[in-house]
PDB file of C-alpha atoms in Angstrom:
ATOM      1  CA  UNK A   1     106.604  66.869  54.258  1.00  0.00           C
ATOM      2  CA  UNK A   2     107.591  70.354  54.282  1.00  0.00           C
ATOM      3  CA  UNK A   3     110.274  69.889  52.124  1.00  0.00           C
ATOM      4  CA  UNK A   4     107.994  68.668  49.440  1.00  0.00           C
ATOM      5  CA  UNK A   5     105.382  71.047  50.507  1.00  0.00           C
ATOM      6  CA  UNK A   6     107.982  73.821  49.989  1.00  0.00           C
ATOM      7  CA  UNK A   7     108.963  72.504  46.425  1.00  0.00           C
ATOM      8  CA  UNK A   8     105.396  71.946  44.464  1.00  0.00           C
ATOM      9  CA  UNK A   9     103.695  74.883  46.220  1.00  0.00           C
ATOM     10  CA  UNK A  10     105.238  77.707  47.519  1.00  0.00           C
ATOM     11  CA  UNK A  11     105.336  77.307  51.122  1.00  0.00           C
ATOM     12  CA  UNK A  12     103.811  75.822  54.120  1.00  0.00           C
ATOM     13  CA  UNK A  13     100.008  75.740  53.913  1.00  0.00           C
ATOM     14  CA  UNK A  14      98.141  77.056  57.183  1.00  0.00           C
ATOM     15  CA  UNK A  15     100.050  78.339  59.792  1.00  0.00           C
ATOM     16  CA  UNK A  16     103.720  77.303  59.992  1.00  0.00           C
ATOM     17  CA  UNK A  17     104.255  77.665  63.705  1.00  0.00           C
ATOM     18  CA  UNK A  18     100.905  75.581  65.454  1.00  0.00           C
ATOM     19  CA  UNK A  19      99.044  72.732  64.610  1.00  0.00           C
ATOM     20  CA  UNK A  20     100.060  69.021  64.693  1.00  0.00           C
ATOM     21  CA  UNK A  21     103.319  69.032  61.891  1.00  0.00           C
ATOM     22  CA  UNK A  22     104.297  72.271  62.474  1.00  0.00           C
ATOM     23  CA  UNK A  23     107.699  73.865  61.195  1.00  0.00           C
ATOM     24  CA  UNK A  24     110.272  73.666  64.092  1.00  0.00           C
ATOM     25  CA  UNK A  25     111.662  76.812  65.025  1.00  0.00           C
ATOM     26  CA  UNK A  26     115.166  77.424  65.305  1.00  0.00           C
ATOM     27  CA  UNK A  27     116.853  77.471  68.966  1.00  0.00           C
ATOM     28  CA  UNK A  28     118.843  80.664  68.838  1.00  0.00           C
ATOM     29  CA  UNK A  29     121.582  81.797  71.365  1.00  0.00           C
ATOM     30  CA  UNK A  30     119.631  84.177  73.175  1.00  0.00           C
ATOM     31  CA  UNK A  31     117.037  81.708  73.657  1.00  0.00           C
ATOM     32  CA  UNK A  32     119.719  79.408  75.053  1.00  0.00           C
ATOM     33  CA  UNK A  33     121.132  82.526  77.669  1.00  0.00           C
ATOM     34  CA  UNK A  34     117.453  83.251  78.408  1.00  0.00           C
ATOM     35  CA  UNK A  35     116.332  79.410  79.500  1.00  0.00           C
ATOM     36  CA  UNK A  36     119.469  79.773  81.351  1.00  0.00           C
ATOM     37  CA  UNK A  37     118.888  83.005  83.078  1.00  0.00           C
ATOM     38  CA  UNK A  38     115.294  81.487  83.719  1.00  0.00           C
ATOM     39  CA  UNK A  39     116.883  78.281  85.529  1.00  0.00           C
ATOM     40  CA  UNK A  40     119.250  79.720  87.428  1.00  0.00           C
ATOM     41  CA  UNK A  41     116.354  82.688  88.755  1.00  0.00           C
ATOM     42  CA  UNK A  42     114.321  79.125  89.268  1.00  0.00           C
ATOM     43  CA  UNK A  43     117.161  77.361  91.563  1.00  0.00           C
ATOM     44  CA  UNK A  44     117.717  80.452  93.620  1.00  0.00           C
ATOM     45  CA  UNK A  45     114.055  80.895  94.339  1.00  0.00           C
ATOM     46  CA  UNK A  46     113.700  77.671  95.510  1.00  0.00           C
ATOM     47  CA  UNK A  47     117.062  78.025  97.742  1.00  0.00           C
ATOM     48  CA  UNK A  48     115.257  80.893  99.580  1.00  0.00           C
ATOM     49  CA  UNK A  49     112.047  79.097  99.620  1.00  0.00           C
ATOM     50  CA  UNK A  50     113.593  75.837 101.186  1.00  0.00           C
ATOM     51  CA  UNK A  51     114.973  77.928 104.625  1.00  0.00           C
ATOM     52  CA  UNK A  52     112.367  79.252 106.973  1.00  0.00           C
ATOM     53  CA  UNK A  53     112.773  82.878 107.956  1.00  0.00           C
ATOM     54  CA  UNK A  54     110.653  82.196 111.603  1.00  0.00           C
ATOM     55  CA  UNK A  55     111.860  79.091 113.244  1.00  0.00           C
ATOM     56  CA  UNK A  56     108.799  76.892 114.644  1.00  0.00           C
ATOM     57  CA  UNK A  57     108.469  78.158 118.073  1.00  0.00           C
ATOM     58  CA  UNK A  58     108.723  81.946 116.629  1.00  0.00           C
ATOM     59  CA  UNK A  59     105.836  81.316 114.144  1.00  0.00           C
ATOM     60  CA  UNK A  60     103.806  79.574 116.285  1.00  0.00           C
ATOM     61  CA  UNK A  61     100.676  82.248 116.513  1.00  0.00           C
ATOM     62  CA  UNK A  62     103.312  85.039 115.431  1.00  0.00           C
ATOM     63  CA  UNK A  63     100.222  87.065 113.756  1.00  0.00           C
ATOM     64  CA  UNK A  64      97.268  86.540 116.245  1.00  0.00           C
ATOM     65  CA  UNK A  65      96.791  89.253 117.228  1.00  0.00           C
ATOM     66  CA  UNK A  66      97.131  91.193 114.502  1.00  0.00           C
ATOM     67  CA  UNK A  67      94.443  88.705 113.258  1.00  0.00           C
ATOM     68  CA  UNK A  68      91.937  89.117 116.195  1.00  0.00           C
ATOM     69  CA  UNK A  69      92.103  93.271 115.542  1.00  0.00           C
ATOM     70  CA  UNK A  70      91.911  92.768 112.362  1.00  0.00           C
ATOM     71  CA  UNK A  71      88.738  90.825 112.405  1.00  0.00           C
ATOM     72  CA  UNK A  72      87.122  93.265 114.900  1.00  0.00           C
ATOM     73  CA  UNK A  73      87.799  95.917 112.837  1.00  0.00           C
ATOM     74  CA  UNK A  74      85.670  93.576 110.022  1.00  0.00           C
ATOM     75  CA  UNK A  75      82.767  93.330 112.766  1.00  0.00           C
ATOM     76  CA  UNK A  76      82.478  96.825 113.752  1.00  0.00           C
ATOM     77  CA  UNK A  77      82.548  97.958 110.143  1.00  0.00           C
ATOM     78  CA  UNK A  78      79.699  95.016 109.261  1.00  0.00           C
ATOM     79  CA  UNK A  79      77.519  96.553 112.464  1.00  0.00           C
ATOM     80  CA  UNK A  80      77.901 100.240 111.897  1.00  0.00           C
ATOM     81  CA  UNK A  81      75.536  99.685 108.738  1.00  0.00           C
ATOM     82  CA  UNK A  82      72.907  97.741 110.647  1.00  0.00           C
ATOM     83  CA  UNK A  83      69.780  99.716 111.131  1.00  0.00           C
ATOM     84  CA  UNK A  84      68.972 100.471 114.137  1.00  0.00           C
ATOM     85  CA  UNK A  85      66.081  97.902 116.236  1.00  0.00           C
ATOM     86  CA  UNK A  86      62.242  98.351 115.666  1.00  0.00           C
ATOM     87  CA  UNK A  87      59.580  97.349 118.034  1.00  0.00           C
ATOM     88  CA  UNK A  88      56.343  95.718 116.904  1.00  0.00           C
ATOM     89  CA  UNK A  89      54.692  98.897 118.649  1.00  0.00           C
ATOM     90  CA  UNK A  90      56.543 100.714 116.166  1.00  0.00           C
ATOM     91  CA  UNK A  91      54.948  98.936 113.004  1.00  0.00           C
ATOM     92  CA  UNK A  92      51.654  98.667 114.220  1.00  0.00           C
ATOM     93  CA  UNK A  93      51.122 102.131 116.019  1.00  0.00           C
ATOM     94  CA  UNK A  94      49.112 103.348 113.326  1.00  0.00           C
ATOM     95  CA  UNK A  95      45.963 100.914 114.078  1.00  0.00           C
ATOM     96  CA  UNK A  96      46.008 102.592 117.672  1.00  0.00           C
ATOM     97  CA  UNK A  97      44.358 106.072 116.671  1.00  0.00           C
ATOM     98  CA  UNK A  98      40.548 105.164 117.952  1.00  0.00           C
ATOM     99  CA  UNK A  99      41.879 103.000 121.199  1.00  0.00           C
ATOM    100  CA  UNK A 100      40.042 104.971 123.659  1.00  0.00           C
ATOM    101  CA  UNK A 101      40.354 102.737 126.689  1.00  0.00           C
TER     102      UNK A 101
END
């Protein structure tokens, strides 16, 4: 199709690289080296990824309390923006200027 595409008109109508029949793009050496590169980065990754640094027993509740401080700190900052408490005497003491008794 492209070929006679490419011979009555003069080239690909639309656009060459997307769509459905698309023009295939030529696999170069550096793509080659690249996917290779890529791979290899890939296989290593999951090397490191398939050996624990901790063993069980050390990463049983390694970062607890870390955790627990960390999550008081969260509290503390959540409660030093809290207003301070009101009493209902507070609100109301303004209907109290005529109590005489």
């Amino acid at each position: 199709m492209f070929l006679t595409l490419a011979l009555l008109r003069k080239g690909i109508s639309g656009k060459q690289w997307i769509g459905k029949y698309r023009r295939p793009r030529p696999i170069t050496w550096q793509m080659k080296r690249n996917m290779l590169k890529h791979l290899e980065r890939e296989a290593e990754n999951e090397y490191w990824i398939s050996r624990p640094y901790m063993t069980v027993e050390q990463e049983h509740s390694h970062a607890a309390e870390r955790r627990a401080q960390a999550w008081l700190k969260i509290k503390e900052s959540k409660f030093a923006n809290f207003p301070q408490h009101k009493h209902i005497t507070d609100h109301l003491s303004h209907l109290r200027i005529t109590k005489t008794w």
